[in-house]
Amino acid sequence: MLRRSTPTAPTEAPRRAVNLLPHGPRWGQAAGAVALSLSPVFLDLSGTEAGTASVYRCLLALPVLLVLTIPEYRREGPPPSRQVGYSLVAGALFAGDMVLWTKAIAEVGAGLSTVLVNVQVALVPLLAWAVDRERVGRRFLVWLPVMMVGVVLTGGLLESGVNGRDSTAGTVHAILAALCYSGFLFLLRRGGSQGHVRTAYTVVIVSSTAFSALIGALWGALDLAPPWRALAWLAAAALSSGAIGWLLVAMYSPRLPSHVGAVLLLLTPVGALALGAVALDERPTPSQWVGCVLILVSAYVTVGWRGETPEPGEPGEREGA
């Protein structure tokens, strides 16, 4: 017999957060993914190293997050210690993802690194199944190969191949980035199911700032005084990703089945490709546009936009007797 999972009773705050957008958490997650697609463009325009970009895109988001968090903290109080622990680990994994993926782009090329990091679409539901015994929809499993073909095409891997300066190190770094990214998404979603969403997410960004600085310093990729022009673009990246995109994901992903949230995050590489063509004068190939179409079609089919969203606190089904 199947029953709904109830990981932790949510407070009224995340219940209200679900209704911030009129069509529910699917649209909230999609809006977050689209906001995240702005970040790669801004980071490219900043011209900064991986460690510097990772630190400042988190650090510059903190003032906005603190303003948003203070009312919640006064209303709900401090989050439970377990939730704080999830947030600290999630921040460390997010820092590892940002630095490792940026290094992988230079070492192995953008195509393979993009493909590998977006393996999260399979890894996050796998983690949710292994840890929380959350069932994965059959429709998602059927369309997963189509999504991965779309990711490969969108990443331009067929045209560019593995063309970085160090394919072995780049592949290792990209795989590690994918693991960090998947772990971050899993913990972000799990921590947000316990209420105190903004407070817990702010802890994530504080942790990510500290770990990004540590990793950047160890790898010699940290500039504590970047030029003002670079800081302006990093501030734009911080606003679009740290203060808007990931905050929306933190708020809405706990209200969705894990595979639905993971699929909607594939809108980020699609949006980044389109924005790169407009803002950076890039020229995506026909196969990359085909990959975007495959991702969009498979997302539409598997996410179930026409269906009603689960009740708050019931993001997915759990295996049981």
PDB file of N, CA and C in Angstrom, residues 73-123:
ATOM      1  N   TYR A  73      12.531  35.352  11.170  1.00  0.00           N
ATOM      2  CA  TYR A  73      13.221  34.948  12.396  1.00  0.00           C
ATOM      3  C   TYR A  73      12.469  35.455  13.628  1.00  0.00           C
ATOM      4  N   ARG A  74      11.974  36.683  13.556  1.00  0.00           N
ATOM      5  CA  ARG A  74      11.210  37.224  14.681  1.00  0.00           C
ATOM      6  C   ARG A  74       9.903  36.463  14.887  1.00  0.00           C
ATOM      7  N   ARG A  75       9.320  36.008  13.794  1.00  0.00           N
ATOM      8  CA  ARG A  75       8.037  35.312  13.862  1.00  0.00           C
ATOM      9  C   ARG A  75       8.196  33.867  14.313  1.00  0.00           C
ATOM     10  N   GLU A  76       9.205  33.168  13.786  1.00  0.00           N
ATOM     11  CA  GLU A  76       9.329  31.727  14.016  1.00  0.00           C
ATOM     12  C   GLU A  76      10.452  31.341  14.969  1.00  0.00           C
ATOM     13  N   GLY A  77      11.370  32.292  15.237  1.00  0.00           N
ATOM     14  CA  GLY A  77      12.488  31.951  16.097  1.00  0.00           C
ATOM     15  C   GLY A  77      13.579  31.217  15.340  1.00  0.00           C
ATOM     16  N   PRO A  78      14.601  30.740  16.041  1.00  0.00           N
ATOM     17  CA  PRO A  78      15.709  30.042  15.373  1.00  0.00           C
ATOM     18  C   PRO A  78      15.276  28.673  14.855  1.00  0.00           C
ATOM     19  N   PRO A  79      15.872  28.216  13.765  1.00  0.00           N
ATOM     20  CA  PRO A  79      15.541  26.884  13.254  1.00  0.00           C
ATOM     21  C   PRO A  79      16.133  25.799  14.143  1.00  0.00           C
ATOM     22  N   PRO A  80      15.611  24.576  14.058  1.00  0.00           N
ATOM     23  CA  PRO A  80      16.171  23.468  14.837  1.00  0.00           C
ATOM     24  C   PRO A  80      17.627  23.217  14.465  1.00  0.00           C
ATOM     25  N   SER A  81      18.372  22.652  15.404  1.00  0.00           N
ATOM     26  CA  SER A  81      19.805  22.426  15.178  1.00  0.00           C
ATOM     27  C   SER A  81      20.047  21.492  13.991  1.00  0.00           C
ATOM     28  N   ARG A  82      19.168  20.507  13.793  1.00  0.00           N
ATOM     29  CA  ARG A  82      19.344  19.599  12.646  1.00  0.00           C
ATOM     30  C   ARG A  82      19.203  20.354  11.335  1.00  0.00           C
ATOM     31  N   GLN A  83      18.257  21.273  11.278  1.00  0.00           N
ATOM     32  CA  GLN A  83      18.073  22.060  10.062  1.00  0.00           C
ATOM     33  C   GLN A  83      19.282  22.958   9.812  1.00  0.00           C
ATOM     34  N   VAL A  84      19.844  23.531  10.865  1.00  0.00           N
ATOM     35  CA  VAL A  84      21.059  24.330  10.722  1.00  0.00           C
ATOM     36  C   VAL A  84      22.201  23.456  10.191  1.00  0.00           C
ATOM     37  N   GLY A  85      22.289  22.232  10.689  1.00  0.00           N
ATOM     38  CA  GLY A  85      23.317  21.315  10.199  1.00  0.00           C
ATOM     39  C   GLY A  85      23.159  21.014   8.720  1.00  0.00           C
ATOM     40  N   TYR A  86      21.909  20.752   8.282  1.00  0.00           N
ATOM     41  CA  TYR A  86      21.657  20.554   6.850  1.00  0.00           C
ATOM     42  C   TYR A  86      22.129  21.765   6.048  1.00  0.00           C
ATOM     43  N   SER A  87      21.835  22.960   6.558  1.00  0.00           N
ATOM     44  CA  SER A  87      22.165  24.185   5.830  1.00  0.00           C
ATOM     45  C   SER A  87      23.674  24.389   5.737  1.00  0.00           C
ATOM     46  N   LEU A  88      24.390  24.097   6.806  1.00  0.00           N
ATOM     47  CA  LEU A  88      25.845  24.256   6.782  1.00  0.00           C
ATOM     48  C   LEU A  88      26.486  23.305   5.778  1.00  0.00           C
ATOM     49  N   VAL A  89      26.032  22.062   5.775  1.00  0.00           N
ATOM     50  CA  VAL A  89      26.580  21.089   4.823  1.00  0.00           C
ATOM     51  C   VAL A  89      26.176  21.455   3.398  1.00  0.00           C
ATOM     52  N   ALA A  90      24.924  21.887   3.209  1.00  0.00           N
ATOM     53  CA  ALA A  90      24.473  22.300   1.880  1.00  0.00           C
ATOM     54  C   ALA A  90      25.312  23.455   1.360  1.00  0.00           C
ATOM     55  N   GLY A  91      25.650  24.413   2.222  1.00  0.00           N
ATOM     56  CA  GLY A  91      26.491  25.530   1.810  1.00  0.00           C
ATOM     57  C   GLY A  91      27.876  25.087   1.385  1.00  0.00           C
ATOM     58  N   ALA A  92      28.454  24.136   2.125  1.00  0.00           N
ATOM     59  CA  ALA A  92      29.768  23.611   1.755  1.00  0.00           C
ATOM     60  C   ALA A  92      29.716  22.913   0.395  1.00  0.00           C
ATOM     61  N   LEU A  93      28.651  22.136   0.162  1.00  0.00           N
ATOM     62  CA  LEU A  93      28.512  21.444  -1.122  1.00  0.00           C
ATOM     63  C   LEU A  93      28.274  22.432  -2.260  1.00  0.00           C
ATOM     64  N   PHE A  94      27.515  23.491  -1.992  1.00  0.00           N
ATOM     65  CA  PHE A  94      27.270  24.513  -3.008  1.00  0.00           C
ATOM     66  C   PHE A  94      28.567  25.211  -3.392  1.00  0.00           C
ATOM     67  N   ALA A  95      29.395  25.519  -2.389  1.00  0.00           N
ATOM     68  CA  ALA A  95      30.697  26.127  -2.673  1.00  0.00           C
ATOM     69  C   ALA A  95      31.557  25.198  -3.519  1.00  0.00           C
ATOM     70  N   GLY A  96      31.588  23.911  -3.157  1.00  0.00           N
ATOM     71  CA  GLY A  96      32.358  22.950  -3.939  1.00  0.00           C
ATOM     72  C   GLY A  96      31.868  22.858  -5.370  1.00  0.00           C
ATOM     73  N   ASP A  97      30.541  22.863  -5.538  1.00  0.00           N
ATOM     74  CA  ASP A  97      29.976  22.821  -6.894  1.00  0.00           C
ATOM     75  C   ASP A  97      30.399  24.023  -7.717  1.00  0.00           C
ATOM     76  N   MET A  98      30.266  25.225  -7.148  1.00  0.00           N
ATOM     77  CA  MET A  98      30.572  26.441  -7.905  1.00  0.00           C
ATOM     78  C   MET A  98      32.031  26.490  -8.340  1.00  0.00           C
ATOM     79  N   VAL A  99      32.956  26.190  -7.421  1.00  0.00           N
ATOM     80  CA  VAL A  99      34.382  26.287  -7.739  1.00  0.00           C
ATOM     81  C   VAL A  99      34.808  25.162  -8.679  1.00  0.00           C
ATOM     82  N   LEU A 100      34.364  23.946  -8.394  1.00  0.00           N
ATOM     83  CA  LEU A 100      34.762  22.799  -9.216  1.00  0.00           C
ATOM     84  C   LEU A 100      34.229  22.915 -10.636  1.00  0.00           C
ATOM     85  N   TRP A 101      32.980  23.352 -10.779  1.00  0.00           N
ATOM     86  CA  TRP A 101      32.399  23.443 -12.117  1.00  0.00           C
ATOM     87  C   TRP A 101      33.086  24.526 -12.941  1.00  0.00           C
ATOM     88  N   THR A 102      33.395  25.664 -12.306  1.00  0.00           N
ATOM     89  CA  THR A 102      34.081  26.725 -13.034  1.00  0.00           C
ATOM     90  C   THR A 102      35.459  26.280 -13.497  1.00  0.00           C
ATOM     91  N   LYS A 103      36.158  25.533 -12.644  1.00  0.00           N
ATOM     92  CA  LYS A 103      37.468  25.003 -13.046  1.00  0.00           C
ATOM     93  C   LYS A 103      37.318  23.988 -14.173  1.00  0.00           C
ATOM     94  N   ALA A 104      36.264  23.164 -14.096  1.00  0.00           N
ATOM     95  CA  ALA A 104      36.067  22.132 -15.109  1.00  0.00           C
ATOM     96  C   ALA A 104      35.816  22.732 -16.481  1.00  0.00           C
ATOM     97  N   ILE A 105      35.149  23.877 -16.532  1.00  0.00           N
ATOM     98  CA  ILE A 105      34.885  24.515 -17.825  1.00  0.00           C
ATOM     99  C   ILE A 105      36.195  24.831 -18.535  1.00  0.00           C
ATOM    100  N   ALA A 106      37.174  25.360 -17.795  1.00  0.00           N
ATOM    101  CA  ALA A 106      38.461  25.693 -18.394  1.00  0.00           C
ATOM    102  C   ALA A 106      39.266  24.446 -18.743  1.00  0.00           C
ATOM    103  N   GLU A 107      39.087  23.378 -17.977  1.00  0.00           N
ATOM    104  CA  GLU A 107      39.922  22.189 -18.149  1.00  0.00           C
ATOM    105  C   GLU A 107      39.386  21.217 -19.189  1.00  0.00           C
ATOM    106  N   VAL A 108      38.051  21.130 -19.286  1.00  0.00           N
ATOM    107  CA  VAL A 108      37.483  20.100 -20.161  1.00  0.00           C
ATOM    108  C   VAL A 108      36.494  20.674 -21.168  1.00  0.00           C
ATOM    109  N   GLY A 109      36.223  21.967 -21.100  1.00  0.00           N
ATOM    110  CA  GLY A 109      35.265  22.590 -22.003  1.00  0.00           C
ATOM    111  C   GLY A 109      33.886  22.688 -21.387  1.00  0.00           C
ATOM    112  N   ALA A 110      33.121  23.652 -21.863  1.00  0.00           N
ATOM    113  CA  ALA A 110      31.797  23.901 -21.305  1.00  0.00           C
ATOM    114  C   ALA A 110      30.824  22.762 -21.590  1.00  0.00           C
ATOM    115  N   GLY A 111      30.989  22.083 -22.728  1.00  0.00           N
ATOM    116  CA  GLY A 111      30.033  21.052 -23.122  1.00  0.00           C
ATOM    117  C   GLY A 111      29.956  19.913 -22.132  1.00  0.00           C
ATOM    118  N   LEU A 112      31.090  19.221 -21.908  1.00  0.00           N
ATOM    119  CA  LEU A 112      31.085  18.065 -21.015  1.00  0.00           C
ATOM    120  C   LEU A 112      30.786  18.471 -19.586  1.00  0.00           C
ATOM    121  N   SER A 113      31.322  19.618 -19.146  1.00  0.00           N
ATOM    122  CA  SER A 113      31.083  20.036 -17.767  1.00  0.00           C
ATOM    123  C   SER A 113      29.603  20.320 -17.542  1.00  0.00           C
ATOM    124  N   THR A 114      28.938  20.932 -18.521  1.00  0.00           N
ATOM    125  CA  THR A 114      27.500  21.205 -18.397  1.00  0.00           C
ATOM    126  C   THR A 114      26.697  19.921 -18.365  1.00  0.00           C
ATOM    127  N   VAL A 115      27.072  18.974 -19.220  1.00  0.00           N
ATOM    128  CA  VAL A 115      26.361  17.696 -19.259  1.00  0.00           C
ATOM    129  C   VAL A 115      26.500  16.969 -17.932  1.00  0.00           C
ATOM    130  N   LEU A 116      27.741  16.895 -17.416  1.00  0.00           N
ATOM    131  CA  LEU A 116      27.967  16.127 -16.193  1.00  0.00           C
ATOM    132  C   LEU A 116      27.272  16.747 -14.991  1.00  0.00           C
ATOM    133  N   VAL A 117      27.315  18.080 -14.869  1.00  0.00           N
ATOM    134  CA  VAL A 117      26.713  18.696 -13.691  1.00  0.00           C
ATOM    135  C   VAL A 117      25.196  18.559 -13.716  1.00  0.00           C
ATOM    136  N   ASN A 118      24.593  18.453 -14.890  1.00  0.00           N
ATOM    137  CA  ASN A 118      23.139  18.315 -14.973  1.00  0.00           C
ATOM    138  C   ASN A 118      22.670  16.876 -14.859  1.00  0.00           C
ATOM    139  N   VAL A 119      23.592  15.973 -14.555  1.00  0.00           N
ATOM    140  CA  VAL A 119      23.196  14.617 -14.184  1.00  0.00           C
ATOM    141  C   VAL A 119      22.396  14.642 -12.885  1.00  0.00           C
ATOM    142  N   GLN A 120      22.357  15.820 -12.212  1.00  0.00           N
ATOM    143  CA  GLN A 120      21.511  15.973 -11.029  1.00  0.00           C
ATOM    144  C   GLN A 120      20.072  15.563 -11.277  1.00  0.00           C
ATOM    145  N   VAL A 121      19.610  15.647 -12.527  1.00  0.00           N
ATOM    146  CA  VAL A 121      18.225  15.301 -12.827  1.00  0.00           C
ATOM    147  C   VAL A 121      17.949  13.832 -12.511  1.00  0.00           C
ATOM    148  N   ALA A 122      18.987  13.005 -12.509  1.00  0.00           N
ATOM    149  CA  ALA A 122      18.837  11.606 -12.102  1.00  0.00           C
ATOM    150  C   ALA A 122      19.302  11.382 -10.667  1.00  0.00           C
ATOM    151  N   LEU A 123      20.357  12.089 -10.238  1.00  0.00           N
ATOM    152  CA  LEU A 123      20.945  11.837  -8.921  1.00  0.00           C
ATOM    153  C   LEU A 123      20.053  12.314  -7.773  1.00  0.00           C
TER     154      LEU A 123
END
